[in-house]
Short mmCIF file of C-alpha atoms and ligand atoms in Angstrom, two decimals:
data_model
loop_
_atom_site.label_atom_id
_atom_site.label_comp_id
_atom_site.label_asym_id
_atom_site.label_seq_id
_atom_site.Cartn_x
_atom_site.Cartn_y
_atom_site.Cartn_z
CA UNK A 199 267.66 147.40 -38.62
CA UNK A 200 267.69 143.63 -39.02
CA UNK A 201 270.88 143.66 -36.98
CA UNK A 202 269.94 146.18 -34.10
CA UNK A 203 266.53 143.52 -33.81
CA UNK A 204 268.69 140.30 -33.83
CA UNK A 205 271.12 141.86 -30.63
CA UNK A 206 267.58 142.81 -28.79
CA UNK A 207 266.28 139.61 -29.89
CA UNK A 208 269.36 137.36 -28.78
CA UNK A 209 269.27 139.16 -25.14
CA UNK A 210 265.40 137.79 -25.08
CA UNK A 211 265.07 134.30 -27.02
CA UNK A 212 267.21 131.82 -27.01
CA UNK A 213 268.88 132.29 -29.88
CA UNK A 214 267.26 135.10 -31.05
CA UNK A 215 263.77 133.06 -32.23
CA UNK A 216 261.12 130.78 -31.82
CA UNK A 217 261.97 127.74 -33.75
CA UNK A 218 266.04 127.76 -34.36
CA UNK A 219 266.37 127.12 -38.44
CA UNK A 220 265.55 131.03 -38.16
CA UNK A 221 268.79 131.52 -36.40
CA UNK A 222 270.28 130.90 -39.55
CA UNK A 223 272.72 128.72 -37.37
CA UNK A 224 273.30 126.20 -40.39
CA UNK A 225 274.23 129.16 -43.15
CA UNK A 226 276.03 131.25 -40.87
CA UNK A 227 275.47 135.24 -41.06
CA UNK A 228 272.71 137.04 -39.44
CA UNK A 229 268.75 136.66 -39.85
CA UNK A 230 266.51 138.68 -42.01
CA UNK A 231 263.64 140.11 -40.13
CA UNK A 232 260.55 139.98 -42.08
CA UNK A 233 257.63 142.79 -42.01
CA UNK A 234 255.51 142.03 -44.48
CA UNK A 235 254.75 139.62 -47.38
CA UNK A 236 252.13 139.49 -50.48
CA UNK A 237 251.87 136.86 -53.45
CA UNK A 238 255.13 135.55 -53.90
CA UNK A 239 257.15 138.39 -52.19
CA UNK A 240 257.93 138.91 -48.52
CA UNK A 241 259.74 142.24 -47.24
CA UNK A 242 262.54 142.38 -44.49
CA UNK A 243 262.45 145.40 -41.72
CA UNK A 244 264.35 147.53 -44.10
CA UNK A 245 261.33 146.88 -47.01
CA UNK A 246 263.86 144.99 -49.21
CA UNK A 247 262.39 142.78 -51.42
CA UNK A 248 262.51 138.66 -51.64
CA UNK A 249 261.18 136.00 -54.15
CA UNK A 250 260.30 133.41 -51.08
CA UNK A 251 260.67 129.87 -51.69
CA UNK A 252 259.99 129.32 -47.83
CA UNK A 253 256.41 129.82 -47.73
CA UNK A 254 256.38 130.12 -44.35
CA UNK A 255 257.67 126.28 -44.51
CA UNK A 256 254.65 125.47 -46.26
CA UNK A 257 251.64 126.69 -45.18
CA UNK A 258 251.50 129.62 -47.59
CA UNK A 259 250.47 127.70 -51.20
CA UNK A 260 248.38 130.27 -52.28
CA UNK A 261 251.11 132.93 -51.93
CA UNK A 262 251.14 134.95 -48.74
CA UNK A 263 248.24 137.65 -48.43
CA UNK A 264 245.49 135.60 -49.87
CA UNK A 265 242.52 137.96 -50.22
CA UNK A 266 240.49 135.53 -49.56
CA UNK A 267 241.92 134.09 -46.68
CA UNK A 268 242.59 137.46 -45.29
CA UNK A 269 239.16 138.76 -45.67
CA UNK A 270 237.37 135.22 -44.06
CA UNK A 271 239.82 135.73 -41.19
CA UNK A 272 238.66 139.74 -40.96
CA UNK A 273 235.20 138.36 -40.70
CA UNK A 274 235.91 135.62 -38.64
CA UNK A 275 237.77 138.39 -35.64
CA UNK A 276 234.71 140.50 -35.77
CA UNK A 277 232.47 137.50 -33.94
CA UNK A 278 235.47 137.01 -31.32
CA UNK A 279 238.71 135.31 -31.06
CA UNK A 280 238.26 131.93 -29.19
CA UNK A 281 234.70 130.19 -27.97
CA UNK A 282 236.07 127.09 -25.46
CA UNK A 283 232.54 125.76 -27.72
CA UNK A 284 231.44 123.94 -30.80
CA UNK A 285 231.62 125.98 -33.68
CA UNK A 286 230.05 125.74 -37.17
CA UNK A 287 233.45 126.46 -38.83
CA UNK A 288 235.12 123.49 -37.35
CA UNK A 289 232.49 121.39 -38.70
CA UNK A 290 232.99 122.51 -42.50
CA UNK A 291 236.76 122.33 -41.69
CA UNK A 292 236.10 118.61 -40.78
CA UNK A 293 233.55 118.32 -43.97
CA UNK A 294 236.04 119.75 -46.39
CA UNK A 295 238.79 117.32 -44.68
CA UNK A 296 237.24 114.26 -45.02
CA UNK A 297 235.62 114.45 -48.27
CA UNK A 298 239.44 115.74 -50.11
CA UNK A 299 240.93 113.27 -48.61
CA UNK A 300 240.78 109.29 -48.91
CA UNK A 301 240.37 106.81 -45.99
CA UNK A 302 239.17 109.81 -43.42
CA UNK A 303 235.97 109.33 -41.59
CA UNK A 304 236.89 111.24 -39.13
CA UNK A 305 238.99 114.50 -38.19
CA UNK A 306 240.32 115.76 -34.76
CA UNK A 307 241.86 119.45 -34.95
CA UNK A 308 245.01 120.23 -32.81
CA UNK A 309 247.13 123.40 -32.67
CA UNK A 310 250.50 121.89 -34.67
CA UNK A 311 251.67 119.39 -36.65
CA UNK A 312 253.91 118.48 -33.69
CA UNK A 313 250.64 117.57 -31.34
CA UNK A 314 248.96 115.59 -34.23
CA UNK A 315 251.66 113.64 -34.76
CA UNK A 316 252.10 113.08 -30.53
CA UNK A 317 248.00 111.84 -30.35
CA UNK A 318 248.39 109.96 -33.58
CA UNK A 319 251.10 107.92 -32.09
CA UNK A 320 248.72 107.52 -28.86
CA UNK A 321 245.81 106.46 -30.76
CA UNK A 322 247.76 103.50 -32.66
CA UNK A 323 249.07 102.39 -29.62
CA UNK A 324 245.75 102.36 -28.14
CA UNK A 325 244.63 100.48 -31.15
CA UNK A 326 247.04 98.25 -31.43
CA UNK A 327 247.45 97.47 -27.51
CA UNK A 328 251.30 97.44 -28.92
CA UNK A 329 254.13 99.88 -27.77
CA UNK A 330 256.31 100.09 -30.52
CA UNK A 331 256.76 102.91 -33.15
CA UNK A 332 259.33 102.08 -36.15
CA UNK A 333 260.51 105.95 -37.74
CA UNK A 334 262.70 106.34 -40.37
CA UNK A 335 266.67 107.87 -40.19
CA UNK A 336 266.23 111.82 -41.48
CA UNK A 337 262.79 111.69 -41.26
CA UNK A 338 261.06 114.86 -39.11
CA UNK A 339 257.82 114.56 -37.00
CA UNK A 340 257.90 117.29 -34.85
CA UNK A 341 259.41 117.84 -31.71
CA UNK A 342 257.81 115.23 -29.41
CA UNK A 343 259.85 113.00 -27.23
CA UNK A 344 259.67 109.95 -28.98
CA UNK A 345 259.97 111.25 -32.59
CA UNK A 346 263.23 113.28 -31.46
CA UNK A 347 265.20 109.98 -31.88
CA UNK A 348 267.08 108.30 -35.25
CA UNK A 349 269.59 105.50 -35.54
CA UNK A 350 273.28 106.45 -34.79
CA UNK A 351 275.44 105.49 -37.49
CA UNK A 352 273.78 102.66 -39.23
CA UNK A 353 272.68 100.78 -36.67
CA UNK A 354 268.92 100.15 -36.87
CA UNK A 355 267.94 98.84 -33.70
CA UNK A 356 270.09 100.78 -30.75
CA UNK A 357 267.94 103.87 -30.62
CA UNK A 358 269.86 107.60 -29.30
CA UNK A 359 267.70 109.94 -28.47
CA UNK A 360 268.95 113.04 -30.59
CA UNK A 361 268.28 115.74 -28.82
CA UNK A 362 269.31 117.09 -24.45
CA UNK A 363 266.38 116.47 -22.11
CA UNK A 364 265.00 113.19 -24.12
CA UNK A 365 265.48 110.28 -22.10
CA UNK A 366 266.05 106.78 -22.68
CA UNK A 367 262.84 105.77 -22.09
CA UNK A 368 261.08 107.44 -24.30
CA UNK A 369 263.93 106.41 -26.89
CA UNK A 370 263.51 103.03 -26.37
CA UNK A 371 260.30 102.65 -27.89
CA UNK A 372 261.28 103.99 -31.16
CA UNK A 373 262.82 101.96 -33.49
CA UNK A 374 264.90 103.85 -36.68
CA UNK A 375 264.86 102.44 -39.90
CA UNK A 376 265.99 103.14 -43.60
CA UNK A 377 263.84 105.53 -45.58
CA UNK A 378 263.97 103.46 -49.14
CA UNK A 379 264.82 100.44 -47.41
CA UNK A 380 261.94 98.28 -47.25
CA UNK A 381 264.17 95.34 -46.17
CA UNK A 382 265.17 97.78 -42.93
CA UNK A 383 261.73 97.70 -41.72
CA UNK A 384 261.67 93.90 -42.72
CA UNK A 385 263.89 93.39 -40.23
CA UNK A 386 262.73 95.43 -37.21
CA UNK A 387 259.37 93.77 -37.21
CA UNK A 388 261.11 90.49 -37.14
CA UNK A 389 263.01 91.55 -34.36
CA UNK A 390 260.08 92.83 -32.51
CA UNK A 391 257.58 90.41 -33.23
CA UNK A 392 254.14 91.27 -31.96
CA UNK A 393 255.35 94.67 -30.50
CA UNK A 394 255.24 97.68 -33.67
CA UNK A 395 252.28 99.70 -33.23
CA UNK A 396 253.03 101.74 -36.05
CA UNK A 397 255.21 102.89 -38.97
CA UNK A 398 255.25 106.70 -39.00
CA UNK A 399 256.71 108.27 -42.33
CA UNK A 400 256.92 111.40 -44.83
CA UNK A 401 255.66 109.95 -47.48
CA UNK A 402 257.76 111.76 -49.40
CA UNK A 403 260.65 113.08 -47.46
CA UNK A 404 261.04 116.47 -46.97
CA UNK A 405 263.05 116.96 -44.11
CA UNK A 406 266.28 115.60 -45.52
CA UNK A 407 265.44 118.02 -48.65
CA UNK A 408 263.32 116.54 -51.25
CA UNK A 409 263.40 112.51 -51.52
CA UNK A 410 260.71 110.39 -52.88
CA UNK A 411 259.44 107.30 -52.02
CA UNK A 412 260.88 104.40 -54.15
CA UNK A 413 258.35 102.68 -56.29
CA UNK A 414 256.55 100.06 -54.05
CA UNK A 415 258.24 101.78 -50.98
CA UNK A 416 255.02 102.98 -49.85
CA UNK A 417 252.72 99.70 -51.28
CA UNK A 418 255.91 97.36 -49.23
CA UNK A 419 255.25 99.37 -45.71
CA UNK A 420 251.22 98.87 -46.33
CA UNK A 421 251.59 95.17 -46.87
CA UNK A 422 254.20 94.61 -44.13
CA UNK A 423 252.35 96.62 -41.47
CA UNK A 424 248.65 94.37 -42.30
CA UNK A 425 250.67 91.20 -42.11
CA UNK A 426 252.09 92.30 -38.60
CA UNK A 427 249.04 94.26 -37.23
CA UNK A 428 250.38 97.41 -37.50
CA UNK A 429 248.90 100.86 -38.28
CA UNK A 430 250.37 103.34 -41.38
CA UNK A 431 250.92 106.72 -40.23
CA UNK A 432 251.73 109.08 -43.29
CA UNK A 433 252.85 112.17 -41.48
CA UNK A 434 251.06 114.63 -43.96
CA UNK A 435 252.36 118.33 -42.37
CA UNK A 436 254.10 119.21 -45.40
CA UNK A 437 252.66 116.59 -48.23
CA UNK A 438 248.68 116.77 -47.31
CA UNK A 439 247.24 119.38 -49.92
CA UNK A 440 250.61 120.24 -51.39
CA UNK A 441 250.79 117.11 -53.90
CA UNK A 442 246.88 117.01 -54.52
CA UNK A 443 243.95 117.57 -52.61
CA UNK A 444 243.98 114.08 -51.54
CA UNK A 445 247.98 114.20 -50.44
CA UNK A 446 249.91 111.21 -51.08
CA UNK A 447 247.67 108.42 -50.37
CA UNK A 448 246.02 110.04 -53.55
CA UNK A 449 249.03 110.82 -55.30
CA UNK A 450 250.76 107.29 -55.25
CA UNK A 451 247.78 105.59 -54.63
CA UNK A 452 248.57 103.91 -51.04
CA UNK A 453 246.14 103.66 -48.18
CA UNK A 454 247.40 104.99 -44.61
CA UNK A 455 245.35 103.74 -41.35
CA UNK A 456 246.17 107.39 -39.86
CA UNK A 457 246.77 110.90 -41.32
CA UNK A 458 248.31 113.75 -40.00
CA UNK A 459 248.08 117.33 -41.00
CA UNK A 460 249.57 120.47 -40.34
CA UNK A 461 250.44 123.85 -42.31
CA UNK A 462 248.90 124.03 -45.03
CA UNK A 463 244.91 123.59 -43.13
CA UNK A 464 245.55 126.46 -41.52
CA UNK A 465 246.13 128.92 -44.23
CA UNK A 466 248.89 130.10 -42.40
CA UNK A 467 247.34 129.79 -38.54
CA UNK A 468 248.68 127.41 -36.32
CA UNK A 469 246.53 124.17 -36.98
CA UNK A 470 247.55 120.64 -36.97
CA UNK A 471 244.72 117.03 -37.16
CA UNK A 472 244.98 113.86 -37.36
CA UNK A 473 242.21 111.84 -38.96
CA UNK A 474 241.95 107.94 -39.53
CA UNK A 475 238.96 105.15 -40.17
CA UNK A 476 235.95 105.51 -38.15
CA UNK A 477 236.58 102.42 -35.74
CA UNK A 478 240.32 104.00 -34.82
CA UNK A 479 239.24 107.47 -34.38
CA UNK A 480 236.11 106.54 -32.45
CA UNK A 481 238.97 105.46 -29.41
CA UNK A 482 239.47 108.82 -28.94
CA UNK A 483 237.98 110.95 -26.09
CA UNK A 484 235.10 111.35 -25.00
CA UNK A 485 234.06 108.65 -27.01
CA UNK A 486 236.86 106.05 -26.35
CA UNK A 487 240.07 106.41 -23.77
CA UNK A 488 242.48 107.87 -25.77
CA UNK A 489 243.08 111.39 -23.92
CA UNK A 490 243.43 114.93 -26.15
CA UNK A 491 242.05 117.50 -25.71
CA UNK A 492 243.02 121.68 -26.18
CA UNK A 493 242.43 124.94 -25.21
CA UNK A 494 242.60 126.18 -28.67
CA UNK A 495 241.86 123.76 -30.65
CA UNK A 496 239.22 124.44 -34.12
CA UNK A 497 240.09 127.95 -33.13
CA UNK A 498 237.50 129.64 -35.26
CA UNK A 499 240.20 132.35 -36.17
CA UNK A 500 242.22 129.40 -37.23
CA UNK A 501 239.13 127.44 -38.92
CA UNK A 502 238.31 130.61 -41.30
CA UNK A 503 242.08 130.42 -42.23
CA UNK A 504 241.79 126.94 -43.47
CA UNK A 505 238.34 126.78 -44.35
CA UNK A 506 239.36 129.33 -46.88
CA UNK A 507 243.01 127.87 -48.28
CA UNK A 508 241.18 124.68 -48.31
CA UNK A 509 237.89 125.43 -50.51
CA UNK A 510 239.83 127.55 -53.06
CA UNK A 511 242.60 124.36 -53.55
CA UNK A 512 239.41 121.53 -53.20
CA UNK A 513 237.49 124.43 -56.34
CA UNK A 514 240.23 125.17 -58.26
CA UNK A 515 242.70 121.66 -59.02
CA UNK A 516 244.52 123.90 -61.96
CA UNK A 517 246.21 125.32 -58.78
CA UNK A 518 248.25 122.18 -58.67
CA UNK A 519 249.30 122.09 -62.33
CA UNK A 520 250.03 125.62 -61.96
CA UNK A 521 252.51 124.81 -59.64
CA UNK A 522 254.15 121.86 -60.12
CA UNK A 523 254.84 123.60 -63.26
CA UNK A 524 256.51 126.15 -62.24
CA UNK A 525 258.62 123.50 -59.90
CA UNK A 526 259.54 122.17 -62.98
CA UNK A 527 260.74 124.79 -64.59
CA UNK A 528 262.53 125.49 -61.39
CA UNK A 529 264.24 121.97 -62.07
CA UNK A 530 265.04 122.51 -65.39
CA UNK A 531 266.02 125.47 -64.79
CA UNK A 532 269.03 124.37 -62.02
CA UNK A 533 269.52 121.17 -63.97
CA UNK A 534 270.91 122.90 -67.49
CA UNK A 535 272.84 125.09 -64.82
CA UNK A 536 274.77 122.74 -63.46
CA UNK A 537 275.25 120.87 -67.47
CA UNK A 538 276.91 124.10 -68.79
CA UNK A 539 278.67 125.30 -65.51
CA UNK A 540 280.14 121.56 -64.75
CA UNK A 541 278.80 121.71 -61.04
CA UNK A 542 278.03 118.84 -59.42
CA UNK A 543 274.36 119.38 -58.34
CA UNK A 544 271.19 117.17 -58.00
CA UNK A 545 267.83 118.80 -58.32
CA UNK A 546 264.81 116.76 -56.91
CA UNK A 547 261.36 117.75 -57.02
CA UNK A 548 257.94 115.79 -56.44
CA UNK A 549 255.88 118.12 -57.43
CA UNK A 550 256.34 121.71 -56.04
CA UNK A 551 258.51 120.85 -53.35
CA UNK A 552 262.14 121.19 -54.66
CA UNK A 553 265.41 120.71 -53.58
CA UNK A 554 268.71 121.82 -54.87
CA UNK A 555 271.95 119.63 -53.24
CA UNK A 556 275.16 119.92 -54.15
CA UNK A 557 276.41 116.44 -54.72
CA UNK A 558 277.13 114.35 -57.79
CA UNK A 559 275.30 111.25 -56.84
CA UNK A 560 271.70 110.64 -57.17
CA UNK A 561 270.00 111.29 -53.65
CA UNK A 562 267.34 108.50 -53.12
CA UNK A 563 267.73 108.47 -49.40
CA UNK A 564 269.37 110.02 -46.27
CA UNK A 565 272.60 108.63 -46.76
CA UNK A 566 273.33 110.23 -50.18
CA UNK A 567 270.94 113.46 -49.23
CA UNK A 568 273.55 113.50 -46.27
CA UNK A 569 276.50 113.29 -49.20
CA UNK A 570 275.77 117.18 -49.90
CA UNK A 571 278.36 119.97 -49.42
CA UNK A 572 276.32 121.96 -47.09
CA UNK A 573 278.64 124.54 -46.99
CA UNK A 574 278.28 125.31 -50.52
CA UNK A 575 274.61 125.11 -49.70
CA UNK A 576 274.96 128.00 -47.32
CA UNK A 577 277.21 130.01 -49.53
CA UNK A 578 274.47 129.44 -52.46
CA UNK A 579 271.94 130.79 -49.54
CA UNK A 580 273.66 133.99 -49.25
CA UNK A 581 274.26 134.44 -52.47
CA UNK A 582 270.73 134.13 -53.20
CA UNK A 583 269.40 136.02 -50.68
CA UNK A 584 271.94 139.14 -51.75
CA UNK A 585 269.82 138.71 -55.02
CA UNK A 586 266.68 139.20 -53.26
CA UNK A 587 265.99 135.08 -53.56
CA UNK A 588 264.30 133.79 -50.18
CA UNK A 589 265.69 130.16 -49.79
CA UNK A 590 265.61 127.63 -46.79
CA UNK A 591 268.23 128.53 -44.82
CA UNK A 592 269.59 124.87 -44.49
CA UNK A 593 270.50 122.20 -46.96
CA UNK A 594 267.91 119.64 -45.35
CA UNK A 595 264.62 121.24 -46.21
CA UNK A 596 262.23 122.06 -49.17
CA UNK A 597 261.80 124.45 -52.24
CA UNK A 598 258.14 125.49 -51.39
CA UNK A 599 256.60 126.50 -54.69
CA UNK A 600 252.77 128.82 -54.56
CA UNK A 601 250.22 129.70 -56.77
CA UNK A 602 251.36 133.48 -56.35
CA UNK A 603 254.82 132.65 -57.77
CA UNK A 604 255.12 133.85 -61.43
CA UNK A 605 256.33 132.52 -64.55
CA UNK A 606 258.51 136.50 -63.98
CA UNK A 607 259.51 134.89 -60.42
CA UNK A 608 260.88 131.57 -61.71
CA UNK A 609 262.38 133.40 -64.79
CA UNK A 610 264.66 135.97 -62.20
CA UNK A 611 265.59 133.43 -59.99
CA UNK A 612 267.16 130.87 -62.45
CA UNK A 613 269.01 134.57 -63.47
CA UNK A 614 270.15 134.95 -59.89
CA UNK A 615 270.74 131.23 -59.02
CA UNK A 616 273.09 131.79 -62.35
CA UNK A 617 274.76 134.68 -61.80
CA UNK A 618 275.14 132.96 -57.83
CA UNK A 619 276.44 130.35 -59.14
CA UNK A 620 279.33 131.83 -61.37
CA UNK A 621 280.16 134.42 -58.80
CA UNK A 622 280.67 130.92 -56.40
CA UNK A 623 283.13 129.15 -58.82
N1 LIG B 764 255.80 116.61 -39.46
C1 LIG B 764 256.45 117.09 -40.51
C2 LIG B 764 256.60 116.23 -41.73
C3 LIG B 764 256.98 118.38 -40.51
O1 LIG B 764 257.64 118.85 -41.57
C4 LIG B 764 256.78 119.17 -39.34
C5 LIG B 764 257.33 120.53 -39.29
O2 LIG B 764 258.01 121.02 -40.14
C6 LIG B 764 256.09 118.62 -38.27
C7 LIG B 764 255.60 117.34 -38.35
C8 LIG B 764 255.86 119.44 -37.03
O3 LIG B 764 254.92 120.43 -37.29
P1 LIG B 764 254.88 121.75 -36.38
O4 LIG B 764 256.14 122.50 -36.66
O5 LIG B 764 253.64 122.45 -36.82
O6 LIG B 764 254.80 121.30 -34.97
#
C-alpha cells in the first residue's frame, strides 16, 4: 500500500511530501507511509511495526501518544480551534517558558522553528543597528533565505547561497564559519569590524549528525560576541528541553542573548518562539518596531500540546536520566559492535540525541562528520528498517531517544543493528 500511496503522492507533491528527507532521496528505495504511532512504536499503512528513533525529528520525547498530551489537546478542541485573541493557555505556555529556562524574560510564540529563527535574526539586527549574521558550515536553521547559505569549500568569507531561488543578496549578509573553530569566527569579526549582528548556532550540532561543542567553544563565541557588540543566538529547535529543561545554556552553562525554540514546545503541534532579555524583546511589535506577527500563532490547540509536554518534563527531571540512559546504552551498545565486528564506526551522543557514522576518525566537526560513508549509512537504514528499526533516513541527522523507549526497545535494536551489521559485511 505504501507504494500505490507514494505513485498518487508523487503525481501531487513534489516529490511525493512535504519536507523532502521523507522522500528518502538520500537512502534510496521508497518511503514508508505511517498510520499510526504509540510509546516508542509507530505503524506504516500496512500496520507493520517500527522501534522509531525519529520522533517525529524531535518533538515526540515523551513517546508518541502521550495520554496526557492527547487528552489536554481533546479538551482543548472542544472550546474551538483558533481565537485571532489572547488566550490563557499562551500565557502559562509563556510562564512555563521562562521560568525552565535561563536568561528569558520574555517569550514570543510563532508557528515553526523556521519563523523563530527568521524574527530572531530581525530582532538582533534591530538591536544591534548591525547587518551582519556569522552561521556556521553544516549547521541547519530552517529554511529562511539567509540561513540557506554555508561556505563553499573552505572558504569562510565568499558566501553561496545553497539552495535555487536564494539570491545574492540575501547571501551576502551571511557570513559561514567553522563549527569548533573559534579562531574562524575570530577572524570574520575582524574582517567585518563593527558590522556582525549576531552569531547564530546549534549549540550542539545536530544537523551534521550528532557533534558537540568543544570545551570553551560555546564560553569563546560568548566572550567574542560582548567584546564586538554582538548578540548569541543558540538555535534551540532540537536542543531546548531535550538536554534539560533549561537546554544548553543550562547544560554547559553559557548565557545566549536570544533563544529559539521549536519541536519539542509543541508536543508534537507546529510551534516555534523565540525569547531573549527583557530590553531586546521589548523591540518587538507593538511595543517596539520590530514587525511579527501570525495568524496562528499561541494556537490554543497548539498551546495545550505544549503546555502539556512541557509541565510533565519541568515535574518529572528523572525523564532526562531516563533517557540519556538509554542513549547510552544505545552507544555502548554500537560501540562494542563495531570492537568485535572490526567496522570502522563512530558513535556520538550528547545526551539522547545519537548518531551512528561510519568513519574511523573521531567526528568533532563538519569536516570529519562529512568523512562518513553515507552509502553504508543508507544500506544500514534499510537494513534496519527491514528489522522493524525506524532510523533517520540520512547520515546527517539525529538518534532521537523518548521516555516511551524501553530498556526491551534498546535491547532489540542493538540485536537488529547486529544482525544488520553482519548481514552488511
Ligand atoms: N533549527 C534547527 C536547529 C532545526 O533542526 C530545525 C529543523 O529541523 C529548524 C531550525 C527549523 O525548524 P522547522 O522545521 O520547525 O521550521
Amino acid at each position: 500500500m505504501s507504494s500505490s500511496l507514494i505513485d498518487r503522492a508523487r503525481s501531487v507533491m513534489p516529490g511525493g511530501v512535504n519536507s523532502p528527507v521523507r522522500s528518502y532521496r538520500a537512502v534510496g528505495g521508497e518511503p514508508v507511509f505511517i498510520k499510526r504511532a504509540n510509546g516508542s512504536k509507530i505503524y506504516d499503512v500496512e500496520d507493520r511495526e517500527y522501534i522509531d528513533y525519529v520522533c517525529s525529528w524531535g518533538p515526540m520525547i515523551l513517546g508518541h501518544n502521550n495520554k496526557k498530551i492527547a487528552e489536554s489537546v481533546k479538551k482543548a478542541v472542544d472550546y474551538g480551534l483558533s481565537f485571532g485573541a489572547p488566550t490563557e493557555k499562551e500565557v502559562i505556555m509563556a510562564e512555563l517558558i521562562t521560568s525552565m529556562v535561563p536568561g528569558i524574560d520574555m517569550i514570543r510564540m510563532v508557528n515553526s522553528g523556521t519563523e523563530a529563527v527568521m524574527s530572531a535574526l530581525r530582532l538582533a539586527r534591530a538591536f544591534t543597528e548591525k547587518s551582519k549574521i556569522i552561521k556556521f558550515d553544516g549547521c541547519y536553521h530552517g529554511h529562511c533565505d539567509s540561513m540557506l547559505v554555508k561556505a563553499g569549500s573552505g572558504a569562510l568569507t565568499l558566501s553561496h547561497p545553497d539552495s535555487l531561488g536564494v539570491t545574492g543578496e540575501f547571501a551576502r549578509n551571511t557570513l559561514i564559519a567553522d563549527y569548533n573553530d573559534i579562531e574562524s569566527v575570530r577572524r570574520l569579526f575582524a574582517e567585518n569590524k563593527g558590522e556582525i549582528a549576531a552569531v547564530i548556532l546549534e549549540p550542539v550540532a545536530a544537523n551534521m549528525g550528532v557533534v558537540p561543542p568543544r570545551d570553551n567553544f560555546l564560553a569563546g563565541l560568548r566572550a567574542l560576541c560582548d567584546e564586538n557588540g554582538a548578540l548569541l543566538i543558540f538555535d534551540e529547535v532540537i536542543t531546548g528541553f531535550r538536554l534539560c529543561p533549561g537546554g544548553a545554556q543550562e547544560y554547559f552553562d553559557v548565557r545566549a542573548d536570544i533563544v529559539t525554540f521549536g519541536k519539542i514546545i509543541g508536543g508534537g503541534m507546529p510551534v516555534g518562539a523565540y525569547g531573549g532579555r527583557k530590553e531586546i524583546m521589548e523591540l518587538v511589535s507593538p511595543l517596539g518596531g520590530v514587525y511579527q506577527a501570525g495568524t496562528l500563532s499561541g494556537n490554543p490547540i497548539a498551546m495545550a500540546a505544549g503546555i502539556a509536554q512541557l509541565t510533565e518534563l519541568k515535574e518529572n527531571k528523572d525523564i532526562y536520566l531516563r533517557i540519556d540512559r538509554m542513549a547510552e546504552s544505545l552507544e555502548k551498545g554500537f560501540k562494542r559492535m563495531a570492537k568485535e565486528l572490526e567496522l570502522t564506526l563512530t558513535v556520538n551522543r550528547v545526551g539522547s540525541l545519537l548518531c551512528v557514522f561510519f568513519t574511523k576518525e573521531a567526528v568533532t566537526d563538519f569536516k570529519t562528520a562529512k568523512s562518513s560513508n553515507t552509502k553504508l549509512y543508507a544500506k544500514f537504514f534499510k537494513h534496519m528498517l527491514d528489522n522493524g528499526i525506524h532510523m533517520a533516513p540520512a547520515q546527517f541527522e539525529a538518534m532521537f531517544v523518548s521516555d516511551a523507549h524501553t530498556e526491551e526497545d534498546i535491547e532489540k535494536t542493538l540485536e537488529k543493528a547486529e544482525k544488520s551489521l553482519r548481514e552488511m559485511k
